[in-house]
């Protein structure tokens, strides 16, 4: 249990009464049944459980074999009613999705995310992924740069696409048409020049040339655009 690096109390969600105790009992039983079961708990400055991490021996073995590319699944951020469940995921040699580790993040500050990545590395004997795909988030980016500076950090295209629709749904009249054109822009462009041309045409068509969020997205294009990932391999 981590007391030395307790995060500030900036909870996005609270655990329900009794949940922490039930989880600790579950982890204790798992460790008795399987001594290789790993878990970590972080508490905040109020001594409340803020973040929880776990991985079993199968997950650790899978990561050792298939952990070059990792996707940090933070889908809970799209719905405040969801439990703050986080997964480190990958793909095996049968092209099947596999889980390397899981966590509950009741506090997702930069400090907590750094704790999460450090705990993950400790569980995996220090082995770092070559590529990590994450949501488009400043706190995640800062944590990745701090803990995994040698790892290529890319934005998950699917999550980025969802963010685009979320940010622009109130600005674009025909969001369905825009969605189709945007997908064509990111998936059908085989070369950098073609992508840039399609991007500029998209902004012209929907009058979004001055949209600050899209301008920022374009500056960050090497982290998410498929054409800039041709020299690496990653999940889509």
PDB file of C-alpha atoms in Angstrom:
ATOM      1  CA  UNK A   1       0.000   0.000   0.000  1.00  0.00           C
ATOM      2  CA  UNK A   2       1.437   3.351  -1.079  1.00  0.00           C
ATOM      3  CA  UNK A   3       1.375   6.003   1.655  1.00  0.00           C
ATOM      4  CA  UNK A   4       4.453   7.982   0.587  1.00  0.00           C
ATOM      5  CA  UNK A   5       3.047   9.169  -2.741  1.00  0.00           C
ATOM      6  CA  UNK A   6      -0.487   9.968  -1.629  1.00  0.00           C
ATOM      7  CA  UNK A   7      -2.320  12.108  -4.210  1.00  0.00           C
ATOM      8  CA  UNK A   8      -4.288  15.219  -3.438  1.00  0.00           C
ATOM      9  CA  UNK A   9      -7.935  14.534  -2.736  1.00  0.00           C
ATOM     10  CA  UNK A  10      -9.350  15.227  -6.225  1.00  0.00           C
ATOM     11  CA  UNK A  11     -11.704  12.330  -6.624  1.00  0.00           C
ATOM     12  CA  UNK A  12     -13.736  11.898  -9.780  1.00  0.00           C
ATOM     13  CA  UNK A  13     -15.810   9.199  -8.060  1.00  0.00           C
ATOM     14  CA  UNK A  14     -16.123   7.700  -4.578  1.00  0.00           C
ATOM     15  CA  UNK A  15     -16.175   4.084  -3.566  1.00  0.00           C
ATOM     16  CA  UNK A  16     -19.435   2.880  -2.106  1.00  0.00           C
ATOM     17  CA  UNK A  17     -19.548   1.849   1.520  1.00  0.00           C
ATOM     18  CA  UNK A  18     -17.905  -1.539   2.020  1.00  0.00           C
ATOM     19  CA  UNK A  19     -16.370  -1.770  -1.456  1.00  0.00           C
ATOM     20  CA  UNK A  20     -12.788  -1.276  -0.270  1.00  0.00           C
ATOM     21  CA  UNK A  21     -13.117  -4.007   2.345  1.00  0.00           C
ATOM     22  CA  UNK A  22     -14.622  -6.466  -0.118  1.00  0.00           C
ATOM     23  CA  UNK A  23     -11.863  -5.780  -2.628  1.00  0.00           C
ATOM     24  CA  UNK A  24      -9.143  -6.284  -0.026  1.00  0.00           C
ATOM     25  CA  UNK A  25     -10.716  -9.590   1.011  1.00  0.00           C
ATOM     26  CA  UNK A  26     -10.892 -10.656  -2.628  1.00  0.00           C
ATOM     27  CA  UNK A  27      -7.228  -9.765  -3.202  1.00  0.00           C
ATOM     28  CA  UNK A  28      -6.250 -11.640  -0.046  1.00  0.00           C
ATOM     29  CA  UNK A  29      -8.062 -14.776  -1.225  1.00  0.00           C
ATOM     30  CA  UNK A  30      -6.522 -14.506  -4.683  1.00  0.00           C
ATOM     31  CA  UNK A  31      -3.038 -14.208  -3.218  1.00  0.00           C
ATOM     32  CA  UNK A  32      -3.580 -17.290  -1.042  1.00  0.00           C
ATOM     33  CA  UNK A  33      -4.791 -19.297  -4.026  1.00  0.00           C
ATOM     34  CA  UNK A  34      -2.158 -17.862  -6.344  1.00  0.00           C
ATOM     35  CA  UNK A  35       0.974 -16.395  -4.694  1.00  0.00           C
ATOM     36  CA  UNK A  36       1.882 -14.790  -8.032  1.00  0.00           C
ATOM     37  CA  UNK A  37      -1.213 -12.566  -7.893  1.00  0.00           C
ATOM     38  CA  UNK A  38      -0.124  -8.915  -7.723  1.00  0.00           C
ATOM     39  CA  UNK A  39      -2.044  -5.940  -6.409  1.00  0.00           C
ATOM     40  CA  UNK A  40      -1.294  -2.397  -5.329  1.00  0.00           C
ATOM     41  CA  UNK A  41      -3.345   0.206  -3.487  1.00  0.00           C
ATOM     42  CA  UNK A  42      -2.809   3.953  -3.293  1.00  0.00           C
ATOM     43  CA  UNK A  43      -4.418   6.100  -0.616  1.00  0.00           C
ATOM     44  CA  UNK A  44      -4.983   9.860  -0.730  1.00  0.00           C
ATOM     45  CA  UNK A  45      -4.049  12.456   1.882  1.00  0.00           C
ATOM     46  CA  UNK A  46      -7.263  11.652   3.752  1.00  0.00           C
ATOM     47  CA  UNK A  47      -6.222   7.974   4.011  1.00  0.00           C
ATOM     48  CA  UNK A  48      -8.995   6.929   1.643  1.00  0.00           C
ATOM     49  CA  UNK A  49      -8.389   4.331  -1.047  1.00  0.00           C
ATOM     50  CA  UNK A  50      -7.935   6.309  -4.248  1.00  0.00           C
ATOM     51  CA  UNK A  51      -6.555   3.854  -6.781  1.00  0.00           C
ATOM     52  CA  UNK A  52      -6.284   0.061  -7.032  1.00  0.00           C
ATOM     53  CA  UNK A  53      -4.184  -2.063  -9.384  1.00  0.00           C
ATOM     54  CA  UNK A  54      -4.061  -5.815  -9.964  1.00  0.00           C
ATOM     55  CA  UNK A  55      -2.659  -8.459 -12.305  1.00  0.00           C
ATOM     56  CA  UNK A  56      -2.503 -12.239 -12.136  1.00  0.00           C
ATOM     57  CA  UNK A  57       0.260 -14.556 -13.313  1.00  0.00           C
ATOM     58  CA  UNK A  58      -1.415 -15.202 -16.687  1.00  0.00           C
ATOM     59  CA  UNK A  59      -1.551 -11.472 -17.380  1.00  0.00           C
ATOM     60  CA  UNK A  60       2.141 -11.105 -16.520  1.00  0.00           C
ATOM     61  CA  UNK A  61       3.090 -14.011 -18.807  1.00  0.00           C
ATOM     62  CA  UNK A  62       0.971 -12.588 -21.638  1.00  0.00           C
ATOM     63  CA  UNK A  63       2.654  -9.216 -21.253  1.00  0.00           C
ATOM     64  CA  UNK A  64       6.081 -10.828 -21.404  1.00  0.00           C
ATOM     65  CA  UNK A  65       5.165 -12.387 -24.760  1.00  0.00           C
ATOM     66  CA  UNK A  66       2.926  -9.747 -26.329  1.00  0.00           C
ATOM     67  CA  UNK A  67       3.617  -6.511 -24.437  1.00  0.00           C
ATOM     68  CA  UNK A  68       5.452  -4.543 -27.111  1.00  0.00           C
ATOM     69  CA  UNK A  69       2.247  -2.652 -27.889  1.00  0.00           C
ATOM     70  CA  UNK A  70      -0.125  -1.673 -25.079  1.00  0.00           C
ATOM     71  CA  UNK A  71      -3.452   0.136 -25.210  1.00  0.00           C
ATOM     72  CA  UNK A  72      -4.580   1.938 -22.048  1.00  0.00           C
ATOM     73  CA  UNK A  73      -8.362   1.589 -22.109  1.00  0.00           C
ATOM     74  CA  UNK A  74     -10.005   4.472 -20.202  1.00  0.00           C
ATOM     75  CA  UNK A  75     -13.506   4.260 -21.697  1.00  0.00           C
ATOM     76  CA  UNK A  76     -14.996   5.155 -18.298  1.00  0.00           C
ATOM     77  CA  UNK A  77     -14.068   8.788 -18.979  1.00  0.00           C
ATOM     78  CA  UNK A  78     -16.901   9.000 -21.520  1.00  0.00           C
ATOM     79  CA  UNK A  79     -19.608   8.227 -18.949  1.00  0.00           C
ATOM     80  CA  UNK A  80     -19.599   9.415 -15.347  1.00  0.00           C
ATOM     81  CA  UNK A  81     -22.013   6.612 -14.423  1.00  0.00           C
ATOM     82  CA  UNK A  82     -19.425   3.956 -15.253  1.00  0.00           C
ATOM     83  CA  UNK A  83     -17.027   2.536 -12.689  1.00  0.00           C
ATOM     84  CA  UNK A  84     -13.531   4.042 -13.196  1.00  0.00           C
ATOM     85  CA  UNK A  85     -12.205   0.773 -14.622  1.00  0.00           C
ATOM     86  CA  UNK A  86      -8.898   0.908 -16.526  1.00  0.00           C
ATOM     87  CA  UNK A  87      -7.290  -1.877 -18.538  1.00  0.00           C
ATOM     88  CA  UNK A  88      -3.830  -2.358 -20.011  1.00  0.00           C
ATOM     89  CA  UNK A  89      -4.642  -4.324 -23.161  1.00  0.00           C
ATOM     90  CA  UNK A  90      -2.858  -5.920 -26.083  1.00  0.00           C
ATOM     91  CA  UNK A  91      -3.249  -8.461 -28.877  1.00  0.00           C
ATOM     92  CA  UNK A  92      -1.855 -12.001 -28.944  1.00  0.00           C
ATOM     93  CA  UNK A  93      -0.563 -14.082 -31.864  1.00  0.00           C
ATOM     94  CA  UNK A  94      -4.141 -15.123 -32.701  1.00  0.00           C
ATOM     95  CA  UNK A  95      -5.142 -11.461 -33.053  1.00  0.00           C
ATOM     96  CA  UNK A  96      -7.248 -11.763 -29.886  1.00  0.00           C
ATOM     97  CA  UNK A  97      -7.551  -8.955 -27.358  1.00  0.00           C
ATOM     98  CA  UNK A  98      -5.869  -9.793 -24.052  1.00  0.00           C
ATOM     99  CA  UNK A  99      -5.610  -7.997 -20.718  1.00  0.00           C
ATOM    100  CA  UNK A 100      -2.216  -7.356 -19.119  1.00  0.00           C
ATOM    101  CA  UNK A 101      -3.458  -5.600 -15.962  1.00  0.00           C
ATOM    102  CA  UNK A 102      -6.451  -3.727 -14.579  1.00  0.00           C
ATOM    103  CA  UNK A 103      -7.110  -0.880 -12.178  1.00  0.00           C
ATOM    104  CA  UNK A 104      -9.772   1.267 -10.568  1.00  0.00           C
ATOM    105  CA  UNK A 105      -8.893   4.960 -10.714  1.00  0.00           C
ATOM    106  CA  UNK A 106     -11.013   6.989  -8.322  1.00  0.00           C
ATOM    107  CA  UNK A 107      -8.470   9.799  -8.651  1.00  0.00           C
ATOM    108  CA  UNK A 108      -6.941  10.429 -12.090  1.00  0.00           C
ATOM    109  CA  UNK A 109      -4.540  13.279 -11.453  1.00  0.00           C
ATOM    110  CA  UNK A 110      -1.093  13.229 -13.060  1.00  0.00           C
ATOM    111  CA  UNK A 111       0.323  11.914  -9.779  1.00  0.00           C
ATOM    112  CA  UNK A 112      -2.125   9.018  -9.704  1.00  0.00           C
ATOM    113  CA  UNK A 113      -1.471   8.143 -13.344  1.00  0.00           C
ATOM    114  CA  UNK A 114       2.265   8.172 -12.651  1.00  0.00           C
ATOM    115  CA  UNK A 115       1.610   5.797  -9.741  1.00  0.00           C
ATOM    116  CA  UNK A 116      -0.402   3.572 -12.082  1.00  0.00           C
ATOM    117  CA  UNK A 117       2.386   3.357 -14.676  1.00  0.00           C
ATOM    118  CA  UNK A 118       5.054   2.793 -12.017  1.00  0.00           C
ATOM    119  CA  UNK A 119       2.992   0.028 -10.403  1.00  0.00           C
ATOM    120  CA  UNK A 120       2.408  -1.570 -13.800  1.00  0.00           C
ATOM    121  CA  UNK A 121       6.147  -1.586 -14.527  1.00  0.00           C
ATOM    122  CA  UNK A 122       6.926  -3.066 -11.119  1.00  0.00           C
ATOM    123  CA  UNK A 123       4.418  -5.856 -11.754  1.00  0.00           C
ATOM    124  CA  UNK A 124       6.014  -6.533 -15.153  1.00  0.00           C
ATOM    125  CA  UNK A 125       9.601  -6.670 -13.832  1.00  0.00           C
ATOM    126  CA  UNK A 126      10.445  -3.297 -15.342  1.00  0.00           C
ATOM    127  CA  UNK A 127       9.717  -4.220 -18.956  1.00  0.00           C
ATOM    128  CA  UNK A 128       8.470  -1.159 -20.835  1.00  0.00           C
ATOM    129  CA  UNK A 129       6.252  -1.310 -23.928  1.00  0.00           C
ATOM    130  CA  UNK A 130       7.626  -0.042 -27.217  1.00  0.00           C
ATOM    131  CA  UNK A 131       4.314   1.660 -28.077  1.00  0.00           C
ATOM    132  CA  UNK A 132       1.454   2.792 -25.853  1.00  0.00           C
ATOM    133  CA  UNK A 133      -1.899   3.994 -27.138  1.00  0.00           C
ATOM    134  CA  UNK A 134      -4.044   6.140 -24.876  1.00  0.00           C
ATOM    135  CA  UNK A 135      -6.927   8.544 -24.831  1.00  0.00           C
ATOM    136  CA  UNK A 136      -6.266  12.144 -25.815  1.00  0.00           C
ATOM    137  CA  UNK A 137      -5.645  13.637 -22.384  1.00  0.00           C
ATOM    138  CA  UNK A 138      -3.061  16.098 -21.037  1.00  0.00           C
ATOM    139  CA  UNK A 139      -2.666  14.310 -17.671  1.00  0.00           C
ATOM    140  CA  UNK A 140      -2.094  10.942 -19.345  1.00  0.00           C
ATOM    141  CA  UNK A 141       0.408  12.482 -21.770  1.00  0.00           C
ATOM    142  CA  UNK A 142       2.370  14.059 -18.913  1.00  0.00           C
ATOM    143  CA  UNK A 143       2.429  10.790 -16.960  1.00  0.00           C
ATOM    144  CA  UNK A 144       3.561   8.805 -20.011  1.00  0.00           C
ATOM    145  CA  UNK A 145       6.328  11.309 -20.789  1.00  0.00           C
ATOM    146  CA  UNK A 146       7.522  11.138 -17.196  1.00  0.00           C
ATOM    147  CA  UNK A 147       7.434   7.372 -16.606  1.00  0.00           C
ATOM    148  CA  UNK A 148       7.773   5.988 -20.151  1.00  0.00           C
ATOM    149  CA  UNK A 149       9.954   8.534 -21.984  1.00  0.00           C
ATOM    150  CA  UNK A 150      11.425   5.903 -24.336  1.00  0.00           C
ATOM    151  CA  UNK A 151       8.016   4.520 -25.288  1.00  0.00           C
ATOM    152  CA  UNK A 152       6.337   5.808 -28.447  1.00  0.00           C
ATOM    153  CA  UNK A 153       3.118   7.476 -27.270  1.00  0.00           C
ATOM    154  CA  UNK A 154       0.251   7.470 -29.739  1.00  0.00           C
ATOM    155  CA  UNK A 155      -3.387   8.462 -29.476  1.00  0.00           C
ATOM    156  CA  UNK A 156      -5.911   5.678 -29.974  1.00  0.00           C
ATOM    157  CA  UNK A 157      -7.666   6.538 -33.251  1.00  0.00           C
ATOM    158  CA  UNK A 158     -11.051   5.265 -32.092  1.00  0.00           C
ATOM    159  CA  UNK A 159     -10.963   7.302 -28.888  1.00  0.00           C
ATOM    160  CA  UNK A 160      -9.756  10.336 -30.797  1.00  0.00           C
ATOM    161  CA  UNK A 161     -12.637   9.933 -33.250  1.00  0.00           C
ATOM    162  CA  UNK A 162     -15.119   9.854 -30.352  1.00  0.00           C
ATOM    163  CA  UNK A 163     -13.573  13.042 -28.950  1.00  0.00           C
ATOM    164  CA  UNK A 164     -13.922  14.773 -32.310  1.00  0.00           C
ATOM    165  CA  UNK A 165     -17.640  14.002 -32.479  1.00  0.00           C
ATOM    166  CA  UNK A 166     -18.070  15.131 -28.873  1.00  0.00           C
ATOM    167  CA  UNK A 167     -16.339  18.477 -29.449  1.00  0.00           C
ATOM    168  CA  UNK A 168     -17.947  19.281 -32.805  1.00  0.00           C
ATOM    169  CA  UNK A 169     -21.495  17.910 -32.583  1.00  0.00           C
ATOM    170  CA  UNK A 170     -22.834  21.354 -31.629  1.00  0.00           C
ATOM    171  CA  UNK A 171     -20.904  23.125 -34.405  1.00  0.00           C
ATOM    172  CA  UNK A 172     -21.589  20.903 -37.412  1.00  0.00           C
ATOM    173  CA  UNK A 173     -25.159  20.761 -38.751  1.00  0.00           C
ATOM    174  CA  UNK A 174     -24.799  17.434 -40.564  1.00  0.00           C
ATOM    175  CA  UNK A 175     -22.735  15.468 -38.081  1.00  0.00           C
ATOM    176  CA  UNK A 176     -23.363  12.163 -39.891  1.00  0.00           C
ATOM    177  CA  UNK A 177     -21.913  13.503 -43.125  1.00  0.00           C
ATOM    178  CA  UNK A 178     -18.993  15.006 -41.213  1.00  0.00           C
ATOM    179  CA  UNK A 179     -18.406  11.676 -39.463  1.00  0.00           C
ATOM    180  CA  UNK A 180     -18.144   9.842 -42.784  1.00  0.00           C
ATOM    181  CA  UNK A 181     -15.798  12.457 -44.252  1.00  0.00           C
ATOM    182  CA  UNK A 182     -13.643  12.462 -41.135  1.00  0.00           C
ATOM    183  CA  UNK A 183     -13.316   8.672 -41.164  1.00  0.00           C
ATOM    184  CA  UNK A 184     -12.332   8.814 -44.821  1.00  0.00           C
ATOM    185  CA  UNK A 185      -9.715  11.435 -44.001  1.00  0.00           C
ATOM    186  CA  UNK A 186      -8.007   9.377 -41.319  1.00  0.00           C
ATOM    187  CA  UNK A 187      -8.420   5.874 -42.764  1.00  0.00           C
ATOM    188  CA  UNK A 188      -8.234   6.330 -46.545  1.00  0.00           C
ATOM    189  CA  UNK A 189      -5.161   8.561 -46.766  1.00  0.00           C
ATOM    190  CA  UNK A 190      -2.091   6.470 -47.580  1.00  0.00           C
ATOM    191  CA  UNK A 191       0.465   9.276 -47.679  1.00  0.00           C
ATOM    192  CA  UNK A 192       1.172  12.372 -45.633  1.00  0.00           C
ATOM    193  CA  UNK A 193       0.396  14.714 -48.538  1.00  0.00           C
ATOM    194  CA  UNK A 194      -2.938  13.003 -49.152  1.00  0.00           C
ATOM    195  CA  UNK A 195      -3.830  13.239 -45.471  1.00  0.00           C
ATOM    196  CA  UNK A 196      -2.983  16.947 -45.260  1.00  0.00           C
ATOM    197  CA  UNK A 197      -4.975  17.643 -48.436  1.00  0.00           C
ATOM    198  CA  UNK A 198      -7.986  15.680 -47.119  1.00  0.00           C
ATOM    199  CA  UNK A 199      -7.760  17.450 -43.743  1.00  0.00           C
ATOM    200  CA  UNK A 200      -7.713  20.900 -45.325  1.00  0.00           C
ATOM    201  CA  UNK A 201     -10.629  19.942 -47.582  1.00  0.00           C
ATOM    202  CA  UNK A 202     -12.591  18.725 -44.563  1.00  0.00           C
ATOM    203  CA  UNK A 203     -12.113  22.019 -42.719  1.00  0.00           C
ATOM    204  CA  UNK A 204     -13.082  24.028 -45.800  1.00  0.00           C
ATOM    205  CA  UNK A 205     -16.212  21.961 -46.438  1.00  0.00           C
ATOM    206  CA  UNK A 206     -17.558  22.413 -42.896  1.00  0.00           C
ATOM    207  CA  UNK A 207     -16.195  25.904 -42.186  1.00  0.00           C
ATOM    208  CA  UNK A 208     -13.913  24.788 -39.375  1.00  0.00           C
ATOM    209  CA  UNK A 209     -10.659  26.442 -40.460  1.00  0.00           C
ATOM    210  CA  UNK A 210     -10.504  28.593 -37.298  1.00  0.00           C
ATOM    211  CA  UNK A 211     -11.561  25.927 -34.821  1.00  0.00           C
ATOM    212  CA  UNK A 212      -8.874  25.996 -32.124  1.00  0.00           C
ATOM    213  CA  UNK A 213      -9.416  22.422 -31.012  1.00  0.00           C
ATOM    214  CA  UNK A 214      -8.993  21.051 -34.540  1.00  0.00           C
ATOM    215  CA  UNK A 215      -5.943  23.232 -35.067  1.00  0.00           C
ATOM    216  CA  UNK A 216      -4.435  21.719 -31.933  1.00  0.00           C
ATOM    217  CA  UNK A 217      -5.373  18.247 -33.184  1.00  0.00           C
ATOM    218  CA  UNK A 218      -3.540  18.906 -36.434  1.00  0.00           C
ATOM    219  CA  UNK A 219      -0.412  20.028 -34.581  1.00  0.00           C
ATOM    220  CA  UNK A 220      -0.535  16.714 -32.683  1.00  0.00           C
ATOM    221  CA  UNK A 221      -1.256  14.679 -35.847  1.00  0.00           C
ATOM    222  CA  UNK A 222       1.917  12.579 -35.648  1.00  0.00           C
ATOM    223  CA  UNK A 223       0.566  11.003 -32.444  1.00  0.00           C
ATOM    224  CA  UNK A 224      -2.703   9.798 -33.938  1.00  0.00           C
ATOM    225  CA  UNK A 225      -2.774   9.919 -37.729  1.00  0.00           C
ATOM    226  CA  UNK A 226      -2.281   6.467 -39.247  1.00  0.00           C
ATOM    227  CA  UNK A 227      -0.043   7.762 -42.043  1.00  0.00           C
ATOM    228  CA  UNK A 228       2.549   8.857 -39.468  1.00  0.00           C
ATOM    229  CA  UNK A 229       2.543   5.429 -37.849  1.00  0.00           C
ATOM    230  CA  UNK A 230       3.675   3.506 -40.907  1.00  0.00           C
ATOM    231  CA  UNK A 231       7.043   2.749 -39.305  1.00  0.00           C
ATOM    232  CA  UNK A 232       5.510   1.262 -36.160  1.00  0.00           C
ATOM    233  CA  UNK A 233       2.827  -1.289 -35.425  1.00  0.00           C
ATOM    234  CA  UNK A 234      -0.114  -0.529 -33.205  1.00  0.00           C
ATOM    235  CA  UNK A 235      -3.704  -1.384 -32.359  1.00  0.00           C
ATOM    236  CA  UNK A 236      -6.672   0.036 -34.288  1.00  0.00           C
TER     237      UNK A 236
END
